[in-house]
Amino acid sequence: SGKTSSRLYYLDIGFRKSFDIQQPRVKYYDLKVVCFEDLNGNKTMDDNERGLDNIIIEIERNLDSSRTPLGKFEFIEMVTDQFGEINYYNIPEGNYKLKFTPIANLGNLYNINGEVQHIVVGSKTFLYVPYHSGTIQPSNHFCHIGYRTLLHM
């Protein structure tokens, strides 16, 4: 009996073209998020307050079971630039969940409004995210942000 050999070749090629045409009846807006060091704790970015770079912002659509979300959107992570900013252009209107995670140690700075925030995009949207200095202490007595700081005790 002789030697038998066989070879099987499989080649799978696919092409996909995306035209990125905005869907009718869907409105698209721009979203700008600015993370900054809030020196005076007023939750407003003042001229003397600097933006915070290297903060990962995860943007995820909140699915509303009462209606099907319109417009193309996929989960995305963006990192703030040297001015503390990210810009997302042409985001479909709707409800979104944003999660903030610093890449570097921010020392005693913490996100005043919490690490997870929910926003509604229905027009051009600006979100300012203040980080204030203090020590976070979990508490059974929640204030409006869910934590008390040693500065406020």
Short mmCIF file of C-alpha atoms in Angstrom, two decimals:
data_model
loop_
_atom_site.label_atom_id
_atom_site.label_comp_id
_atom_site.label_asym_id
_atom_site.label_seq_id
_atom_site.Cartn_x
_atom_site.Cartn_y
_atom_site.Cartn_z
CA SER A 1 0.00 0.00 0.00
CA GLY A 2 1.16 3.42 -0.89
CA LYS A 3 1.40 6.67 0.95
CA THR A 4 -1.75 8.82 0.86
CA SER A 5 -1.82 12.54 1.55
CA SER A 6 -4.39 15.19 1.13
CA ARG A 7 -4.52 18.92 1.56
CA LEU A 8 -7.50 21.06 2.26
CA TYR A 9 -7.38 24.75 1.49
CA TYR A 10 -10.03 27.11 2.79
CA LEU A 11 -10.13 30.75 1.83
CA ASP A 12 -12.78 33.06 3.17
CA ILE A 13 -12.89 36.59 1.81
CA GLY A 14 -15.47 39.18 2.63
CA PHE A 15 -15.99 42.80 1.84
CA ARG A 16 -18.06 45.30 3.72
CA LYS A 17 -18.76 48.84 2.69
CA SER A 18 -20.23 51.27 5.17
CA PHE A 19 -21.70 54.42 3.75
CA ASP A 20 -22.35 55.99 7.17
CA ILE A 21 -25.52 57.59 5.91
CA GLN A 22 -27.52 59.06 8.73
CA GLN A 23 -30.88 57.40 9.12
CA PRO A 24 -34.01 59.45 8.46
CA ARG A 25 -36.06 60.44 11.53
CA VAL A 26 -32.94 60.20 13.69
CA LYS A 27 -31.35 63.36 15.00
CA TYR A 28 -27.62 63.46 15.59
CA TYR A 29 -25.82 65.85 17.91
CA ASP A 30 -22.34 66.55 19.23
CA LEU A 31 -21.30 65.60 22.76
CA LYS A 32 -18.45 67.33 24.56
CA VAL A 33 -17.28 66.13 27.99
CA VAL A 34 -14.77 68.09 30.08
CA CYS A 35 -13.21 66.62 33.23
CA PHE A 36 -11.62 69.26 35.44
CA GLU A 37 -10.16 69.91 38.87
CA ASP A 38 -12.78 71.86 40.80
CA LEU A 39 -10.63 73.92 43.18
CA ASN A 40 -13.48 75.70 44.94
CA GLY A 41 -16.07 72.88 44.86
CA ASN A 42 -18.74 74.91 43.01
CA LYS A 43 -19.13 72.27 40.21
CA THR A 44 -18.45 74.99 37.62
CA MET A 45 -15.25 75.18 35.57
CA ASP A 46 -13.67 78.53 36.37
CA ASP A 47 -10.83 80.19 34.45
CA ASN A 48 -8.20 79.10 36.98
CA GLU A 49 -9.23 75.41 36.95
CA ARG A 50 -7.40 72.94 34.73
CA GLY A 51 -8.70 70.06 32.69
CA LEU A 52 -7.73 66.53 33.72
CA ASP A 53 -6.15 64.35 31.07
CA ASN A 54 -5.99 60.56 30.87
CA ILE A 55 -9.47 59.77 32.12
CA ILE A 56 -11.20 56.94 30.28
CA ILE A 57 -14.82 57.70 29.48
CA GLU A 58 -16.95 54.73 28.50
CA ILE A 59 -20.08 55.71 26.58
CA GLU A 60 -22.87 53.17 26.41
CA ARG A 61 -26.41 53.59 25.21
CA ASN A 62 -29.12 53.04 27.82
CA LEU A 63 -31.65 50.77 26.24
CA ASP A 64 -35.20 51.89 26.81
CA SER A 65 -37.51 48.89 26.59
CA SER A 66 -40.46 51.05 25.56
CA ARG A 67 -38.99 51.87 22.17
CA THR A 68 -36.29 50.70 19.83
CA PRO A 69 -33.30 53.05 19.78
CA LEU A 70 -32.79 54.70 16.44
CA GLY A 71 -29.45 55.50 14.89
CA LYS A 72 -26.21 53.60 14.78
CA PHE A 73 -24.23 53.64 18.02
CA GLU A 74 -21.75 51.17 19.47
CA PHE A 75 -20.10 51.14 22.89
CA ILE A 76 -16.99 53.29 22.86
CA GLU A 77 -14.14 54.26 25.19
CA MET A 78 -12.45 57.62 24.80
CA VAL A 79 -9.57 59.21 26.76
CA THR A 80 -9.52 62.87 27.75
CA ASP A 81 -6.83 65.02 26.14
CA GLN A 82 -4.47 67.49 27.84
CA PHE A 83 -7.42 69.89 28.27
CA GLY A 84 -9.58 67.22 29.92
CA GLU A 85 -11.87 67.00 26.88
CA ILE A 86 -13.41 64.40 24.62
CA ASN A 87 -15.65 65.16 21.66
CA TYR A 88 -18.07 62.72 20.09
CA TYR A 89 -19.53 64.02 16.84
CA ASN A 90 -22.85 62.86 15.42
CA ILE A 91 -24.10 60.83 18.38
CA PRO A 92 -27.73 59.73 17.92
CA GLU A 93 -30.22 61.32 20.30
CA GLY A 94 -31.06 59.19 23.31
CA ASN A 95 -30.10 58.16 26.82
CA TYR A 96 -26.51 57.24 27.60
CA LYS A 97 -24.50 55.92 30.52
CA LEU A 98 -21.02 57.36 31.01
CA LYS A 99 -18.41 55.72 33.23
CA PHE A 100 -15.29 57.62 34.29
CA THR A 101 -12.04 55.80 35.12
CA PRO A 102 -8.73 57.65 35.63
CA ILE A 103 -5.73 55.99 34.00
CA ALA A 104 -3.29 57.63 36.40
CA ASN A 105 -3.53 58.13 40.13
CA LEU A 106 -5.32 61.42 40.77
CA GLY A 107 -4.21 61.54 44.39
CA ASN A 108 -7.07 62.76 46.55
CA LEU A 109 -9.23 63.99 43.64
CA TYR A 110 -12.58 62.28 43.21
CA ASN A 111 -15.48 62.69 40.81
CA ILE A 112 -18.05 64.80 42.71
CA ASN A 113 -20.99 63.45 40.67
CA GLY A 114 -19.96 59.81 40.85
CA GLU A 115 -18.06 57.45 38.57
CA VAL A 116 -21.21 56.52 36.60
CA GLN A 117 -23.50 59.19 35.22
CA HIS A 118 -26.56 59.14 32.97
CA ILE A 119 -27.22 61.83 30.37
CA VAL A 120 -29.84 62.57 27.74
CA VAL A 121 -28.60 63.76 24.38
CA GLY A 122 -31.33 65.75 22.66
CA SER A 123 -29.35 68.75 21.48
CA LYS A 124 -25.72 69.76 21.34
CA THR A 125 -24.59 68.58 24.79
CA PHE A 126 -21.82 69.84 27.04
CA LEU A 127 -21.06 67.90 30.22
CA TYR A 128 -18.63 69.32 32.76
CA VAL A 129 -17.35 66.71 35.22
CA PRO A 130 -15.84 68.21 38.39
CA TYR A 131 -13.16 66.42 40.41
CA HIS A 132 -12.62 67.82 43.90
CA SER A 133 -9.98 67.07 46.51
CA GLY A 134 -10.89 65.26 49.68
CA THR A 135 -11.02 61.76 51.07
CA ILE A 136 -13.98 59.65 50.08
CA GLN A 137 -15.55 57.75 52.92
CA PRO A 138 -18.44 55.40 52.24
CA SER A 139 -21.34 56.32 54.46
CA ASN A 140 -24.70 55.05 55.60
CA HIS A 141 -25.81 58.68 55.53
CA PHE A 142 -25.73 59.52 51.84
CA CYS A 143 -25.63 63.04 50.62
CA HIS A 144 -26.69 63.98 47.08
CA ILE A 145 -23.59 62.33 45.58
CA GLY A 146 -23.75 59.13 47.59
CA TYR A 147 -20.59 59.81 49.59
CA ARG A 148 -19.51 62.10 52.35
CA THR A 149 -16.04 63.55 52.30
CA LEU A 150 -13.93 64.29 55.31
CA LEU A 151 -14.03 67.93 54.20
CA HIS A 152 -17.81 68.03 54.69
CA MET A 153 -17.94 66.31 58.09
#
